[in-house]
Coordinates of C-alpha atoms in Angstrom, one line a residue:
M139 CA 0.5 15.3 -9.6
T140 CA 2.9 17.7 -11.5
T141 CA 1.1 17.3 -14.9
D142 CA -2.5 18.2 -15.6
H143 CA -3.9 15.0 -16.9
T144 CA -7.5 16.3 -17.4
P145 CA -7.5 16.1 -21.2
M146 CA -6.5 12.4 -21.1
W147 CA -9.2 11.7 -18.5
K148 CA -11.8 13.4 -20.7
D149 CA -10.6 11.4 -23.7
L150 CA -11.2 8.2 -21.6
G151 CA -14.8 9.4 -20.9
L152 CA -14.3 9.9 -17.1
N153 CA -16.7 12.0 -15.1
I154 CA -14.1 14.7 -14.3
E155 CA -16.1 16.3 -11.4
A156 CA -16.6 12.9 -9.7
H157 CA -13.0 11.8 -10.4
D158 CA -11.6 15.0 -8.9
A159 CA -13.5 14.3 -5.8
L160 CA -12.2 10.8 -5.6
L161 CA -8.5 11.8 -6.1
S162 CA -9.0 14.6 -3.5
V163 CA -10.2 12.0 -0.9
L164 CA -7.5 9.6 -1.9
G165 CA -4.7 12.2 -1.6
Q166 CA -5.9 13.3 1.7
A167 CA -6.2 9.8 3.1
Y168 CA -2.8 8.8 1.8
G169 CA -1.2 11.9 3.4
D170 CA -2.9 11.4 6.7
I171 CA -2.2 7.7 7.0
Y172 CA 1.0 7.0 5.2
L173 CA 3.0 10.2 5.0
A174 CA 2.5 10.9 8.6
Q175 CA 4.4 7.7 9.7
K176 CA 7.8 8.0 11.2
K177 CA 11.0 6.0 10.4
R178 CA 9.8 5.2 6.9
P179 CA 12.4 3.6 4.5
E180 CA 13.7 6.0 2.0
N181 CA 12.8 3.7 -0.8
M182 CA 9.1 4.0 0.0
G183 CA 9.5 7.3 -1.9
Y184 CA 9.0 5.3 -5.1
F185 CA 5.7 3.8 -3.9
D186 CA 4.6 7.2 -2.7
F187 CA 5.3 8.5 -6.2
V188 CA 3.3 5.7 -7.7
M189 CA 0.3 6.4 -5.6
S190 CA 0.5 10.2 -6.3
E191 CA 0.5 9.3 -10.1
V192 CA -1.7 6.2 -9.9
H193 CA -4.3 7.9 -12.1
G194 CA -1.7 10.1 -13.9
Q195 CA 1.6 8.9 -15.2
R196 CA 0.6 5.3 -15.1
I197 CA -2.5 5.8 -17.1
Q198 CA -0.6 7.7 -19.6
E199 CA 1.7 4.8 -19.9
L200 CA -1.3 2.6 -20.7
V201 CA -2.6 5.1 -23.2
D202 CA 0.8 5.3 -24.9
A203 CA 1.0 1.4 -24.9
R204 CA -2.3 1.3 -26.7
A205 CA -1.1 3.9 -29.2
E206 CA 1.8 1.6 -30.0
G207 CA -0.6 -1.3 -30.7
R208 CA -0.4 -3.1 -27.3
K209 CA -3.7 -4.2 -25.5
V210 CA -4.6 -3.4 -21.9
I211 CA -6.3 -6.2 -19.9
G212 CA -8.0 -5.4 -16.7
C213 CA -8.7 -8.0 -14.1
Y214 CA -10.7 -8.4 -10.9
C215 CA -9.1 -11.4 -9.5
V216 CA -5.7 -13.1 -8.8
F217 CA -6.8 -16.2 -10.6
V218 CA -6.4 -14.5 -13.9
P219 CA -3.0 -15.7 -15.2
E220 CA -0.7 -12.6 -15.7
E221 CA 1.8 -14.9 -17.4
I222 CA -0.6 -15.4 -20.4
T223 CA -1.2 -11.7 -20.7
L224 CA 2.4 -10.8 -20.7
A225 CA 3.2 -13.6 -23.1
A226 CA 1.1 -11.7 -25.7
E227 CA 2.9 -8.5 -24.9
A228 CA -0.3 -7.1 -23.4
V229 CA -0.5 -5.0 -20.2
H230 CA -2.1 -6.6 -17.1
V231 CA -3.7 -4.4 -14.5
G232 CA -5.9 -4.8 -11.4
L233 CA -9.4 -3.3 -11.3
C234 CA -10.7 -4.1 -7.7
S235 CA -12.0 -0.9 -6.0
G236 CA -11.7 -0.2 -2.3
A237 CA -14.0 2.7 -1.8
D238 CA -17.8 3.4 -1.8
F239 CA -18.8 5.4 -4.9
A240 CA -22.2 6.0 -6.5
M241 CA -23.9 3.8 -4.0
D242 CA -27.4 5.1 -4.7
E243 CA -26.9 4.2 -8.4
V244 CA -25.3 0.8 -7.6
E245 CA -28.3 -0.2 -5.4
K246 CA -30.6 0.3 -8.5
Y247 CA -28.7 -2.8 -9.9
L248 CA -27.4 -4.8 -6.8
P249 CA -29.0 -5.6 -3.6
R250 CA -28.0 -3.4 -0.5
N251 CA -26.7 -6.6 1.2
T252 CA -24.0 -7.1 -1.5
C253 CA -20.4 -7.1 -0.4
A254 CA -18.6 -3.8 -0.6
L255 CA -16.0 -4.9 -3.0
I256 CA -18.5 -5.9 -5.7
K257 CA -20.6 -2.8 -5.1
S258 CA -17.4 -0.6 -5.3
S259 CA -16.4 -2.1 -8.6
M260 CA -19.9 -1.5 -10.0
G261 CA -19.9 2.0 -8.5
F262 CA -16.6 2.9 -10.3
K263 CA -18.1 1.8 -13.6
L264 CA -21.3 3.7 -13.2
A265 CA -19.7 6.9 -11.9
K266 CA -16.9 6.6 -14.6
V267 CA -14.1 7.4 -12.2
C268 CA -11.7 4.5 -12.9
P269 CA -9.3 5.2 -15.7
Y270 CA -7.9 1.6 -15.6
L271 CA -11.3 0.3 -16.3
E272 CA -12.1 2.8 -19.1
C273 CA -8.9 2.1 -20.9
S274 CA -9.0 -1.6 -20.7
D275 CA -9.4 -3.4 -24.1
L276 CA -10.6 -6.5 -22.3
V277 CA -12.1 -6.7 -18.8
V278 CA -11.8 -10.2 -17.2
G279 CA -14.0 -11.2 -14.4
E280 CA -14.2 -14.6 -12.8
N281 CA -16.9 -16.8 -11.2
T282 CA -15.5 -17.1 -7.7
C283 CA -18.4 -16.2 -5.3
D284 CA -22.1 -16.2 -6.2
G285 CA -22.2 -12.4 -5.7
K286 CA -19.5 -11.8 -8.3
K287 CA -20.9 -14.2 -10.9
K288 CA -24.3 -12.6 -10.7
A289 CA -22.9 -9.0 -10.7
Y290 CA -21.0 -9.8 -13.9
E291 CA -24.3 -10.6 -15.6
T292 CA -25.4 -7.1 -14.7
L293 CA -22.0 -5.5 -15.6
S294 CA -22.1 -7.2 -19.0
T295 CA -25.0 -5.0 -19.9
M296 CA -22.8 -1.8 -19.3
M297 CA -19.7 -2.9 -21.4
D298 CA -19.1 -4.9 -24.4
N299 CA -15.6 -6.1 -23.5
L300 CA -16.4 -8.2 -20.5
Y301 CA -14.9 -11.7 -20.4
V302 CA -15.8 -14.1 -17.5
M303 CA -13.6 -17.0 -16.5
D304 CA -15.1 -20.0 -14.8
L305 CA -13.3 -21.5 -11.8
P306 CA -13.5 -24.7 -10.0
Q307 CA -14.8 -25.0 -6.4
V308 CA -13.1 -28.3 -5.6
K309 CA -9.4 -29.1 -6.0
S310 CA -10.0 -32.4 -7.7
A311 CA -8.9 -34.0 -11.1
E312 CA -12.1 -32.5 -12.5
G313 CA -11.4 -29.2 -11.0
K314 CA -7.9 -29.2 -12.4
A315 CA -9.3 -30.0 -15.9
L316 CA -11.8 -27.3 -15.7
L317 CA -9.1 -24.7 -14.7
K318 CA -6.9 -26.0 -17.6
A319 CA -9.7 -25.6 -20.1
E320 CA -10.3 -22.1 -18.8
F321 CA -6.7 -21.1 -19.1
I322 CA -6.5 -22.4 -22.6
R323 CA -9.8 -20.4 -23.4
Y324 CA -8.2 -17.3 -22.0
K325 CA -5.0 -17.9 -24.0
E326 CA -7.1 -18.1 -27.1
A327 CA -9.0 -15.0 -26.2
V328 CA -5.8 -13.0 -25.5
E329 CA -4.4 -14.3 -28.9
A330 CA -7.5 -13.1 -30.6
L331 CA -7.3 -9.7 -28.9
T332 CA -3.7 -9.0 -29.6
G333 CA -3.2 -10.8 -32.8
K334 CA -0.1 -12.6 -31.4
T335 CA 0.5 -16.3 -31.1
I336 CA 1.6 -17.4 -27.6
D337 CA 4.4 -20.0 -28.1
V338 CA 6.6 -21.8 -25.6
A339 CA 9.3 -18.9 -25.7
A340 CA 6.6 -16.2 -25.2
L341 CA 5.0 -18.1 -22.3
K342 CA 8.3 -18.8 -20.7
K343 CA 9.1 -15.1 -20.8
G344 CA 5.8 -14.1 -19.2
I345 CA 6.3 -16.7 -16.4
A346 CA 9.8 -15.5 -15.8
I347 CA 8.5 -11.8 -15.4
V348 CA 5.8 -12.9 -12.9
N349 CA 8.0 -15.2 -11.0
D350 CA 10.6 -12.5 -10.5
K351 CA 7.8 -10.2 -9.2
R352 CA 6.5 -12.8 -6.8
K353 CA 10.0 -13.6 -5.6
A354 CA 10.6 -9.9 -4.8
M355 CA 7.4 -9.8 -2.7
A356 CA 8.4 -13.1 -1.0
R357 CA 11.7 -11.5 -0.1
L358 CA 9.8 -8.4 1.4
A359 CA 7.5 -10.8 3.4
A360 CA 10.5 -12.7 4.8
L361 CA 12.2 -9.4 6.0
R362 CA 9.1 -8.6 8.2
Q363 CA 9.5 -11.9 10.1
G364 CA 12.4 -11.0 12.4
T365 CA 12.2 -9.3 15.8
V366 CA 13.7 -6.2 14.2
L367 CA 11.0 -4.9 12.0
P368 CA 12.3 -2.6 9.3
I369 CA 9.0 -1.6 7.7
S370 CA 5.4 -0.9 8.9
G371 CA 2.5 -3.2 7.8
L372 CA 0.9 -0.1 6.1
D373 CA 4.0 0.5 4.0
A374 CA 4.2 -3.2 3.1
L375 CA 0.4 -3.1 2.2
I376 CA 1.1 -0.4 -0.3
A377 CA 3.7 -2.5 -2.0
N378 CA 1.2 -5.3 -2.2
Q379 CA -1.4 -2.9 -3.8
V380 CA 0.9 -1.4 -6.3
F381 CA 1.8 -5.0 -7.3
F382 CA -1.5 -4.9 -9.3
Y383 CA -0.9 -1.6 -11.1
D384 CA 2.7 -1.0 -11.9
D385 CA 4.9 -2.1 -14.7
P386 CA 6.0 -5.5 -13.5
V387 CA 9.7 -5.3 -14.3
R388 CA 10.0 -1.8 -12.8
F389 CA 8.0 -2.9 -9.8
T390 CA 10.3 -5.8 -9.2
A391 CA 13.3 -3.6 -9.3
S392 CA 11.8 -1.2 -6.9
V393 CA 10.8 -3.8 -4.4
N394 CA 14.2 -5.4 -4.5
A395 CA 15.7 -1.9 -3.9
L396 CA 13.5 -1.5 -1.0
C397 CA 14.5 -4.9 0.3
D398 CA 18.2 -4.1 0.0
E399 CA 17.5 -1.0 2.3
L400 CA 15.5 -3.1 4.8
E401 CA 18.4 -5.7 5.0
K402 CA 20.7 -2.7 6.0
R403 CA 18.1 -1.5 8.5
I404 CA 17.9 -5.0 10.1
A405 CA 21.7 -5.2 10.2
E406 CA 21.8 -1.8 11.9
K407 CA 18.8 -2.8 14.3
I408 CA 16.7 0.1 13.0
S409 CA 13.1 -1.0 13.8
V410 CA 9.9 0.9 13.2
I411 CA 8.4 -0.4 16.4
P412 CA 9.5 -0.5 20.0
E413 CA 10.4 -4.0 21.4
G414 CA 7.4 -5.8 22.7
T415 CA 4.9 -4.3 20.3
P416 CA 2.2 -6.9 19.6
R417 CA 2.5 -8.5 16.1
I418 CA -0.7 -9.0 14.1
L419 CA -1.3 -11.3 11.2
V420 CA -4.4 -10.0 9.1
S421 CA -6.2 -12.8 7.4
G422 CA -9.2 -12.7 5.0
C423 CA -10.6 -10.5 2.3
P424 CA -8.6 -8.4 -0.1
M425 CA -7.8 -4.8 0.6
A426 CA -7.9 -2.8 -2.6
V427 CA -6.8 0.8 -2.9
P428 CA -7.9 3.0 -0.9
N429 CA -9.2 0.5 1.7
W430 CA -6.8 1.3 4.5
K431 CA -9.2 1.7 7.4
L432 CA -8.5 -1.5 9.3
P433 CA -4.7 -1.5 8.9
A434 CA -4.5 2.2 10.0
I435 CA -6.5 1.4 13.1
I436 CA -4.4 -1.5 14.0
E437 CA -1.1 0.3 13.6
T438 CA -2.5 3.5 15.6
S439 CA -3.6 1.1 18.4
G440 CA -0.2 0.0 19.6
A441 CA 0.3 -3.0 17.3
V442 CA 2.0 -3.7 14.0
I443 CA 0.9 -5.9 11.0
V444 CA 3.6 -8.4 10.2
A445 CA 1.9 -10.5 7.5
E446 CA -1.3 -10.5 5.3
E447 CA -3.0 -13.7 4.3
S448 CA -4.9 -12.0 1.6
C449 CA -5.2 -11.8 -2.2
V450 CA -3.7 -8.3 -1.8
G451 CA -0.9 -9.9 0.2
E452 CA 0.8 -13.2 0.6
R453 CA -2.1 -15.4 -0.9
G454 CA -1.7 -13.4 -4.2
C455 CA 2.1 -13.7 -4.3
R456 CA 2.7 -17.0 -2.9
N457 CA 4.1 -19.9 -5.0
L458 CA 6.0 -19.7 -8.3
T459 CA 5.2 -21.3 -11.7
D460 CA 7.5 -24.2 -12.8
D461 CA 8.9 -23.1 -16.2
S462 CA 11.0 -26.2 -16.9
S463 CA 8.7 -27.8 -19.5
D464 CA 9.6 -27.2 -23.1
D465 CA 6.2 -27.7 -24.5
L466 CA 3.2 -25.4 -24.4
D467 CA 0.8 -28.0 -22.8
G468 CA 3.4 -28.7 -20.1
L469 CA 3.7 -24.9 -19.3
I470 CA -0.2 -24.6 -19.1
D471 CA -0.2 -27.5 -16.7
A472 CA 2.4 -25.7 -14.6
L473 CA 0.3 -22.6 -14.5
V474 CA -2.7 -24.7 -13.4
D475 CA -0.8 -26.2 -10.7
R476 CA 0.4 -22.9 -9.4
Y477 CA -3.0 -21.1 -9.4
L478 CA -4.9 -24.2 -8.1
A479 CA -2.6 -23.9 -5.0
I480 CA -4.3 -20.6 -4.1
D481 CA -6.3 -21.3 -0.9
C482 CA -9.2 -18.9 -1.7
A483 CA -12.4 -19.4 0.4
I484 CA -14.3 -20.5 -2.6
F485 CA -12.8 -23.9 -2.4
T486 CA -14.4 -26.8 -0.4
P487 CA -13.0 -28.3 1.6
N488 CA -10.3 -25.7 2.3
T489 CA -8.2 -27.1 5.2
E490 CA -5.1 -25.9 3.5
R491 CA -6.0 -22.4 4.3
T492 CA -6.3 -22.9 8.0
D493 CA -3.0 -24.9 8.0
H494 CA -1.2 -22.0 6.1
I495 CA -2.5 -19.4 8.5
K496 CA -1.0 -21.3 11.3
E497 CA 2.3 -21.7 9.4
L498 CA 2.4 -18.1 8.5
A499 CA 1.6 -17.0 12.0
K500 CA 4.5 -19.0 13.4
A501 CA 6.9 -17.7 10.7
S502 CA 6.0 -14.1 11.2
K503 CA 6.1 -14.5 15.0
A504 CA 2.5 -13.2 15.2
D505 CA 1.0 -12.7 18.7
G506 CA -2.6 -12.8 17.3
V507 CA -4.7 -13.0 14.2
I508 CA -7.3 -10.6 13.0
Q509 CA -9.7 -12.1 10.5
Y510 CA -10.9 -9.4 8.2
T511 CA -14.2 -10.0 6.4
L512 CA -16.3 -7.6 4.2
N513 CA -19.9 -7.5 5.2
F514 CA -22.0 -10.1 3.2
C515 CA -18.9 -12.0 1.9
Q516 CA -20.2 -15.4 2.7
P517 CA -17.2 -17.5 1.8
Y518 CA -14.7 -15.7 4.1
A519 CA -17.4 -15.1 6.9
L520 CA -18.2 -18.7 7.0
E521 CA -14.6 -19.8 7.1
A522 CA -13.8 -17.3 9.9
M523 CA -15.7 -19.2 12.6
P524 CA -14.0 -22.6 12.3
I525 CA -10.7 -21.0 11.8
E526 CA -11.0 -18.9 14.8
K527 CA -11.9 -22.0 16.9
E528 CA -8.9 -24.0 15.5
L529 CA -6.4 -21.0 16.1
E530 CA -7.5 -20.4 19.6
E531 CA -7.5 -24.1 20.4
G532 CA -3.9 -23.9 19.4
G533 CA -3.2 -20.9 21.7
L534 CA -3.3 -18.1 19.1
P535 CA -5.7 -15.3 20.0
T536 CA -8.1 -14.3 17.2
L537 CA -10.4 -11.4 16.5
R538 CA -13.1 -11.5 13.9
I539 CA -13.8 -8.2 12.2
E540 CA -16.7 -7.7 9.7
T541 CA -16.9 -4.3 8.2
D542 CA -17.3 -2.4 4.8
Y543 CA -15.7 0.6 3.1
S544 CA -17.6 3.3 5.1
Q545 CA -16.1 5.2 7.9
E546 CA -19.2 4.9 10.2
D547 CA -17.9 2.1 12.3
M548 CA -14.5 3.6 12.9
G549 CA -15.1 4.2 16.6
Q550 CA -16.4 0.8 17.2
L551 CA -13.5 -0.9 15.3
Q552 CA -11.0 1.2 17.2
T553 CA -12.4 0.1 20.5
R554 CA -12.4 -3.6 19.5
V555 CA -8.9 -3.5 18.1
E556 CA -7.5 -1.7 21.1
A557 CA -9.1 -4.2 23.5
F558 CA -7.6 -7.0 21.4
V559 CA -4.1 -5.3 21.5
E560 CA -4.3 -5.0 25.2
L561 CA -5.1 -8.7 25.5
L562 CA -2.0 -9.4 23.5
K563 CA 0.1 -7.3 25.7

């Protein structure tokens, strides 16, 4: 960072000492993992800058937006409709955390055998190290897994601006009705927060902004499917992670500029990998910043990641919202249809997810699939076993990985991944 943002962080109530420690670890890890790569596209410089200022310039933008009367809404899940947030001229940011912090304090509130993502989110609140969380006017949780819904009960005792959205578990007429009712309730909550009425024109504008952002990410994903691979999986992951933090219009323009460069690289046959490098599809739990452990291991073990079937990845960006309706109820229905198509492991049955993994593996020319599950994440852990069986029966090698945010199992993971890569070779 070129600017000292300490006064801003103090005004937000951050624990400066703990926050400095977090930024130090984040900066070191980013340098070691990302900046050490070779043949990186020049336009990755934008994403490097965003990461260097992820708690600096971007937070200043949020503080300035609040000073202008806009509201900041922080969300833990891709089921929260950003289109509705933007329709009220509010700012939508992601809050998921990808590092262990204040675990001794967290385990006074949550069981030890709680998934790392939930514990990390709680730890960032208890330690006061997340400026996104501290400057959010509304924090939106969602009842996906049982761990989250019970953790939100505890988190609600620590903040007075937590809003929890209910979600269906079955993709039925009743499930669709529940999601529609929740989206209408969220719309009303956003209107009350911002003092703005969301009409057809406003919602269409929000839908257009988010559709454009998802189109840019779909374009990036498609450019990773050829035999000439113009970008590493690590760099593509950073774009997927910045998707949740950056200004959406600026982000879309930056991704498209990156894609322009990648198209030129493909035409000139500039690849970041040698011919014959095993291609990996990573499937499963989301990877929030700075959870780069497994991708870094994969790409230093002689393989490359060509797709992510994840909320921080293709699952979160897939599908657009139909904006053809000219009435508000029709647009809400279109949002419900788009979000109900997400094949999160909370749904039962969830055969669409297995089918899509197979389709994505074929499109991305993956040689194998690594299923990534956070310890104690029951939905994804339980789905991993039948998915593995079906993929391998179809001739697609699969490796199941269960881990957390610690570095203690690095050696074991390295050994297992390297063995899997050798198998693919």
